[in-house]
């Protein structure tokens, strides 16, 4: 059973007089994947047998642009046409191919399905849409993990969008009819939405999508850069569906993705990561510490216990921090240089040239003579300024690092002793506050000794 192209065989109206039926495909938009051919009432070309499942020999079949027409005899494909035009059904000829570029695979497919002789049971004509079929929705019901290379962590994402498929040629149309199409005689239009609402297709697409996203992650694409890598994403999905969807006769040709959102836990994680990355910079650290000190000064000025108490608290925090401000104020290279100099002064490791150590060969015999290392002046000064608080903690600043007590003022040499036993140099006792007693008037004893007490310090006679 074959087809004869009417445009090359018709002479005048002779062939038209012989047509029994005229079959065509009603207009298909990009929501229809497959549509069954329908008869056109042409008066004298009506089917005299009246059987809708039998196509009369000599009938005409119309093929339009972007469609693949298949004739089906008892469930077997007998003709394949993708070239637009009018064709005449000839049951006495071999099956026909009008598909432009004919591949060996397509020829073998037709040879497997051709059916010789005039049919006696069922004949149908079906049209498969070769246009792109867009607007197939997808989305994540639950957050899916994405290993984001920028933040070096896994982020839980939600996203949605649509994708587009296409049955590109006659070979794919044959596979689509064999494996996907509704083949029942009473089957109507096969819609895109009805086909891809199946959980099987949804799951297969999302699995391919996750594989494609992992490939994007390996390329260094962050989650907020998906929109600029949709072509790469589409190519990855095509490769991931090569063994499933392409063997069924269709493939993904485009993906459109809507906004990508992240779950609350991932938002907090990214916030912490960004904050940590920001604080790693030395300049940022110093700026943040300077701002903290400025806020501390403002708080000290408004302290309810007085500005002095506020500054005492600031001094405690700075002493407890171990000189963080001083360390952060130094550039990294200066800090490293200071560490190297300190190692050289303590005799640890190699001796740098600037450390003052004699080099090998500087003394007879090539040896290095022992050298006494002097402590830096600032270290000796710090030791001299250290003091012990009444709470027992040793300090070097003006306030105690533990309790905040101010460093006691230096006491001059004692010139009088209070009744409480404390030695003092001022007008009042530093311990109990007793006023310094008035110095007694001097008197001379008969022995010639000057005294201030009630008895002579030389002969013991009482003051007269």
Coordinates of N, CA, C and O in Angstrom, one line a residue, residues 216-331:
X216 N 26.1 22.1 36.9 CA 26.3 23.6 36.9 C 27.1 23.9 38.2 O 28.0 24.8 38.1
X217 N 26.9 23.2 39.3 CA 27.6 23.5 40.5 C 29.1 23.2 40.2 O 30.0 23.9 40.7
X218 N 29.4 22.1 39.5 CA 30.8 21.7 39.2 C 31.4 22.8 38.3 O 32.6 22.9 38.3
X219 N 30.6 23.5 37.5 CA 31.1 24.6 36.7 C 31.3 25.9 37.5 O 31.8 26.9 36.9
X220 N 31.0 25.9 38.8 CA 31.2 27.1 39.6 C 30.0 28.1 39.5 O 30.2 29.3 39.8
X221 N 28.8 27.6 39.2 CA 27.6 28.5 39.0 C 26.9 28.6 40.4 O 26.5 27.5 40.9
X222 N 26.7 29.8 40.9 CA 26.0 30.0 42.2 C 24.5 29.9 41.9 O 24.0 30.1 40.7
X223 N 23.7 29.7 42.9 CA 22.2 29.5 42.8 C 21.6 30.8 42.2 O 20.6 30.7 41.5
X224 N 22.1 32.0 42.5 CA 21.5 33.2 41.9 C 22.0 33.5 40.5 O 21.7 34.6 40.0
X225 N 22.7 32.6 39.9 CA 23.2 32.8 38.5 C 22.5 31.9 37.5 O 22.9 31.8 36.4
X226 N 21.5 31.2 38.0 CA 20.8 30.2 37.1 C 20.3 30.9 35.8 O 20.3 30.3 34.7
X227 N 19.7 32.0 36.0 CA 19.0 32.7 34.8 C 20.0 33.0 33.7 O 19.6 33.1 32.5
X228 N 21.3 33.2 34.0 CA 22.2 33.5 32.9 C 22.9 32.2 32.4 O 23.8 32.3 31.6
X229 N 22.5 31.0 32.9 CA 23.1 29.8 32.4 C 22.0 28.8 32.0 O 22.2 27.6 32.1
X230 N 20.9 29.3 31.5 CA 19.8 28.4 31.1 C 20.1 27.6 29.9 O 19.6 26.5 29.7
X231 N 21.0 28.1 29.0 CA 21.4 27.3 27.8 C 22.2 26.1 28.3 O 22.0 25.0 27.8
X232 N 23.1 26.3 29.2 CA 23.9 25.2 29.7 C 23.0 24.2 30.5 O 23.1 23.0 30.3
X233 N 22.0 24.8 31.2 CA 21.1 23.9 31.9 C 20.3 23.0 31.0 O 20.1 21.8 31.2
X234 N 19.8 23.6 29.9 CA 19.0 22.9 28.9 C 19.9 21.8 28.2 O 19.4 20.6 28.1
X235 N 21.1 22.1 27.9 CA 22.0 21.1 27.3 C 22.2 19.9 28.3 O 22.3 18.7 27.9
X236 N 22.4 20.2 29.5 CA 22.6 19.2 30.5 C 21.4 18.3 30.7 O 21.5 17.1 30.8
X237 N 20.2 18.9 30.7 CA 18.9 18.1 30.8 C 18.8 17.3 29.5 O 18.3 16.1 29.6
X238 N 19.1 17.8 28.3 CA 19.0 17.0 27.1 C 19.9 15.7 27.2 O 19.5 14.6 26.9
X239 N 21.1 15.9 27.7 CA 22.0 14.8 27.9 C 21.5 13.8 28.9 O 21.7 12.6 28.8
X240 N 20.9 14.3 30.0 CA 20.4 13.4 31.1 C 19.1 12.7 30.6 O 18.8 11.6 31.2
X241 N 18.4 13.2 29.6 CA 17.2 12.5 29.2 C 17.4 11.8 27.8 O 16.4 11.4 27.2
X242 N 18.6 11.7 27.4 CA 18.9 11.1 26.1 C 18.5 9.6 26.1 O 18.0 9.1 25.1
X243 N 18.6 8.9 27.2 CA 18.3 7.5 27.2 C 16.8 7.2 27.6 O 16.4 6.1 27.7
X244 N 16.1 8.3 27.9 CA 14.7 8.1 28.3 C 13.7 8.8 27.3 O 13.1 8.2 26.5
X245 N 13.7 10.1 27.3 CA 12.8 10.9 26.5 C 13.1 10.8 25.0 O 12.2 10.7 24.2
X246 N 14.4 10.9 24.6 CA 14.7 10.9 23.2 C 14.4 9.6 22.6 O 14.1 9.5 21.4
X247 N 14.5 8.5 23.3 CA 14.2 7.2 22.8 C 12.7 7.0 22.6 O 12.2 6.1 21.9
X248 N 11.9 7.9 23.3 CA 10.4 7.9 23.1 C 10.0 8.9 22.0 O 8.8 9.0 21.8
X249 N 10.9 9.6 21.4 CA 10.6 10.4 20.3 C 10.5 11.9 20.5 O 10.0 12.6 19.6
X250 N 10.9 12.4 21.6 CA 10.9 13.9 21.9 C 12.0 14.2 22.8 O 12.6 13.4 23.4
X251 N 12.4 15.5 22.8 CA 13.5 16.0 23.6 C 13.2 17.4 24.1 O 12.4 18.2 23.5
X252 N 13.9 17.8 25.2 CA 13.8 19.1 25.7 C 14.6 20.1 24.9 O 15.8 19.8 24.6
X253 N 14.1 21.2 24.4 CA 14.8 22.1 23.6 C 15.0 23.5 24.3 O 15.8 24.3 23.9
X254 N 14.2 23.7 25.4 CA 14.4 25.0 26.0 C 13.8 24.9 27.5 O 12.9 24.2 27.7
X255 N 14.4 25.7 28.4 CA 13.9 25.7 29.8 C 13.8 27.2 30.2 O 14.8 28.0 30.0
X256 N 12.7 27.5 30.8 CA 12.5 28.9 31.3 C 12.3 28.7 32.8 O 11.4 28.0 33.3
X257 N 13.1 29.4 33.6 CA 13.0 29.3 35.1 C 12.6 30.6 35.7 O 13.1 31.6 35.4
X258 N 11.7 30.4 36.7 CA 11.2 31.6 37.4 C 12.2 31.9 38.6 O 13.3 31.4 38.6
X259 N 11.7 32.8 39.5 CA 12.6 33.1 40.6 C 13.0 31.9 41.5 O 12.2 31.0 41.7
X260 N 14.2 31.9 41.9 CA 14.7 30.9 42.8 C 14.7 31.4 44.2 O 15.2 32.5 44.5
X261 N 14.1 30.6 45.1 CA 14.0 31.1 46.5 C 14.7 30.0 47.4 O 14.8 28.9 47.0
X262 N 15.2 30.5 48.5 CA 15.9 29.6 49.5 C 15.1 29.6 50.7 O 14.4 30.5 51.1
X263 N 15.2 28.5 51.5 CA 14.4 28.3 52.7 C 15.0 29.1 53.8 O 16.2 29.6 53.7
X264 N 14.3 29.3 54.9 CA 14.7 30.2 56.0 C 16.0 29.7 56.6 O 16.9 30.5 57.0
X265 N 16.2 28.4 56.8 CA 17.5 27.9 57.4 C 18.7 28.3 56.5 O 19.7 28.7 57.0
X266 N 18.5 28.2 55.2 CA 19.6 28.5 54.3 C 19.9 30.0 54.3 O 21.0 30.4 54.2
X267 N 18.8 30.8 54.5 CA 19.0 32.3 54.6 C 19.9 32.6 55.8 O 20.8 33.4 55.7
X268 N 19.6 32.0 56.9 CA 20.4 32.3 58.1 C 21.8 31.8 57.9 O 22.8 32.4 58.3
X269 N 22.0 30.6 57.3 CA 23.3 30.1 57.0 C 24.1 31.0 56.1 O 25.3 31.3 56.4
X270 N 23.5 31.5 55.1 CA 24.2 32.4 54.2 C 24.5 33.8 54.9 O 25.6 34.4 54.6
X271 N 23.6 34.2 55.7 CA 23.9 35.5 56.4 C 25.1 35.3 57.3 O 26.0 36.2 57.4
X272 N 25.2 34.2 58.0 CA 26.4 34.0 58.9 C 27.6 33.8 58.1 O 28.7 34.3 58.5
X273 N 27.5 33.1 56.9 CA 28.7 33.0 56.1 C 29.2 34.3 55.5 O 30.4 34.6 55.5
X274 N 28.3 35.1 55.1 CA 28.7 36.4 54.6 C 29.3 37.3 55.6 O 30.3 38.0 55.4
X275 N 28.7 37.2 56.8 CA 29.3 38.0 57.9 C 30.7 37.5 58.3 O 31.6 38.3 58.5
X276 N 30.9 36.2 58.3 CA 32.2 35.7 58.6 C 33.2 36.0 57.5 O 34.3 36.4 57.8
X277 N 32.8 35.9 56.3 CA 33.7 36.3 55.2 C 34.1 37.8 55.3 O 35.2 38.1 55.0
X278 N 33.1 38.6 55.6 CA 33.4 40.0 55.7 C 34.4 40.3 56.9 O 35.3 41.1 56.7
X279 N 34.2 39.6 58.0 CA 35.1 39.9 59.1 C 36.5 39.3 59.0 O 37.4 39.6 59.7
X280 N 36.7 38.5 58.0 CA 38.1 37.9 57.7 C 39.0 39.0 57.3 O 40.2 38.9 57.5
X281 N 38.5 40.0 56.6 CA 39.4 41.1 56.1 C 40.0 41.9 57.3 O 39.2 42.4 58.2
X282 N 41.3 42.2 57.2 CA 41.9 43.0 58.3 C 41.4 44.4 58.4 O 41.1 44.9 59.5
X283 N 41.2 45.0 57.2 CA 40.6 46.4 57.3 C 39.3 46.5 57.9 O 38.9 47.4 58.6
X284 N 38.4 45.5 57.5 CA 37.1 45.4 58.1 C 37.1 45.2 59.6 O 36.4 45.8 60.4
X285 N 38.0 44.3 60.0 CA 38.2 44.1 61.5 C 38.5 45.3 62.2 O 38.0 45.6 63.3
X286 N 39.5 46.0 61.7 CA 39.9 47.3 62.4 C 38.8 48.3 62.4 O 38.6 49.0 63.4
X287 N 38.1 48.4 61.3 CA 37.0 49.4 61.2 C 35.9 49.0 62.3 O 35.4 49.9 62.9
X288 N 35.6 47.7 62.4 CA 34.6 47.3 63.3 C 35.0 47.6 64.7 O 34.2 48.0 65.6
X289 N 36.3 47.3 65.0 CA 36.8 47.5 66.4 C 36.8 49.0 66.7 O 36.5 49.4 67.9
X290 N 37.2 49.8 65.7 CA 37.2 51.3 66.0 C 35.7 51.8 66.3 O 35.5 52.6 67.2
X291 N 34.8 51.2 65.5 CA 33.4 51.6 65.8 C 32.9 51.1 67.2 O 32.2 51.8 67.9
X292 N 33.4 49.9 67.6 CA 33.0 49.4 68.9 C 33.6 50.3 70.0 O 32.9 50.6 71.0
X293 N 34.9 50.8 69.8 CA 35.5 51.6 70.8 C 34.7 53.0 70.9 O 34.5 53.5 72.0
X294 N 34.3 53.5 69.7 CA 33.6 54.8 69.7 C 32.3 54.6 70.5 O 31.9 55.5 71.3
X295 N 31.6 53.5 70.3 CA 30.3 53.3 71.0 C 30.6 53.1 72.5 O 29.8 53.6 73.3
X296 N 31.7 52.5 72.8 CA 32.1 52.4 74.3 C 32.3 53.7 74.9 O 31.9 53.9 76.1
X297 N 33.0 54.6 74.2 CA 33.2 56.0 74.8 C 31.9 56.7 75.0 O 31.7 57.4 76.0
X298 N 31.0 56.6 74.0 CA 29.7 57.2 74.2 C 28.9 56.6 75.4 O 28.3 57.4 76.1
X299 N 29.0 55.3 75.5 CA 28.3 54.7 76.6 C 29.0 55.1 78.0 O 28.3 55.3 79.0
X300 N 30.3 55.3 78.0 CA 31.0 55.7 79.2 C 30.6 57.0 79.6 O 30.4 57.3 80.8
X301 N 30.4 57.9 78.7 CA 30.0 59.3 79.0 C 28.6 59.3 79.6 O 28.3 60.2 80.5
X302 N 27.7 58.4 79.2 CA 26.4 58.4 79.8 C 26.2 57.4 80.9 O 25.1 57.0 81.2
X303 N 27.3 56.8 81.5 CA 27.2 55.8 82.5 C 26.5 56.4 83.7 O 26.9 57.5 84.2
X304 N 25.6 55.6 84.3 CA 24.9 56.1 85.5 C 25.8 56.3 86.7 O 25.6 57.1 87.6
X305 N 26.9 55.5 86.8 CA 27.8 55.6 87.9 C 28.9 56.6 87.6 O 29.8 56.7 88.4
X306 N 28.7 57.4 86.6 CA 29.8 58.4 86.3 C 30.7 57.9 85.2 O 30.8 56.7 84.9
X307 N 31.3 58.9 84.5 CA 32.2 58.6 83.4 C 33.4 57.8 83.9 O 33.9 56.9 83.1
X308 N 33.8 58.0 85.1 CA 35.0 57.3 85.6 C 34.7 55.8 85.6 O 35.6 55.0 85.3
X309 N 33.5 55.4 86.1 CA 33.2 54.0 86.2 C 33.1 53.4 84.8 O 33.5 52.3 84.6
X310 N 32.6 54.2 83.9 CA 32.5 53.7 82.5 C 33.9 53.4 81.9 O 34.1 52.4 81.3
X311 N 34.8 54.3 82.1 CA 36.1 54.1 81.6 C 36.9 53.0 82.3 O 37.7 52.3 81.7
X312 N 36.6 52.8 83.6 CA 37.2 51.7 84.3 C 36.7 50.4 83.7 O 37.5 49.5 83.5
X313 N 35.4 50.3 83.3 CA 34.9 49.1 82.7 C 35.6 48.9 81.3 O 35.9 47.8 80.9
X314 N 35.8 50.0 80.5 CA 36.4 49.8 79.3 C 37.9 49.3 79.4 O 38.3 48.5 78.7
X315 N 38.5 49.9 80.4 CA 39.9 49.4 80.7 C 40.0 47.9 81.0 O 40.9 47.2 80.6
X316 N 39.0 47.5 81.8 CA 39.0 46.1 82.1 C 38.8 45.2 80.9 O 39.5 44.2 80.7
X317 N 37.9 45.6 80.0 CA 37.6 44.9 78.8 C 38.9 44.8 77.9 O 39.2 43.8 77.3
X318 N 39.5 46.0 77.8 CA 40.7 46.0 76.9 C 41.9 45.2 77.5 O 42.6 44.5 76.7
X319 N 42.0 45.2 78.8 CA 43.1 44.4 79.4 C 42.8 42.9 79.3 O 43.7 42.1 79.0
X320 N 41.5 42.5 79.4 CA 41.1 41.1 79.3 C 41.3 40.6 77.9 O 41.6 39.5 77.7
X321 N 41.0 41.5 76.9 CA 41.2 41.1 75.5 C 42.6 40.9 75.1 O 42.8 40.5 74.0
X322 N 43.5 41.1 76.0 CA 44.9 40.8 75.6 C 45.5 41.7 74.6 O 46.3 41.3 73.8
X323 N 45.1 43.0 74.5 CA 45.7 43.9 73.6 C 45.2 43.7 72.1 O 46.0 43.7 71.2
X324 N 43.9 43.3 72.0 CA 43.4 43.0 70.6 C 43.6 44.2 69.7 O 43.9 44.1 68.5
X325 N 43.2 45.4 70.3 CA 43.3 46.6 69.5 C 44.7 46.8 68.9 O 44.9 47.2 67.8
X326 N 45.7 46.6 69.8 CA 47.1 46.8 69.3 C 47.5 45.8 68.2 O 48.2 46.1 67.3
X327 N 47.0 44.5 68.4 CA 47.3 43.5 67.3 C 46.6 43.8 66.0 O 47.2 43.7 65.0
X328 N 45.3 44.2 66.1 CA 44.6 44.5 64.9 C 45.0 45.7 64.2 O 44.9 45.9 63.0
X329 N 45.6 46.7 65.0 CA 46.1 47.9 64.4 C 47.3 47.7 63.5 O 47.7 48.6 62.7
X330 N 47.9 46.6 63.6 CA 49.1 46.3 62.8 C 48.8 45.6 61.6 O 47.9 44.8 61.5
X331 N 49.5 46.0 60.5 CA 49.3 45.3 59.3 C 49.8 43.9 59.4 O 50.7 43.6 60.2

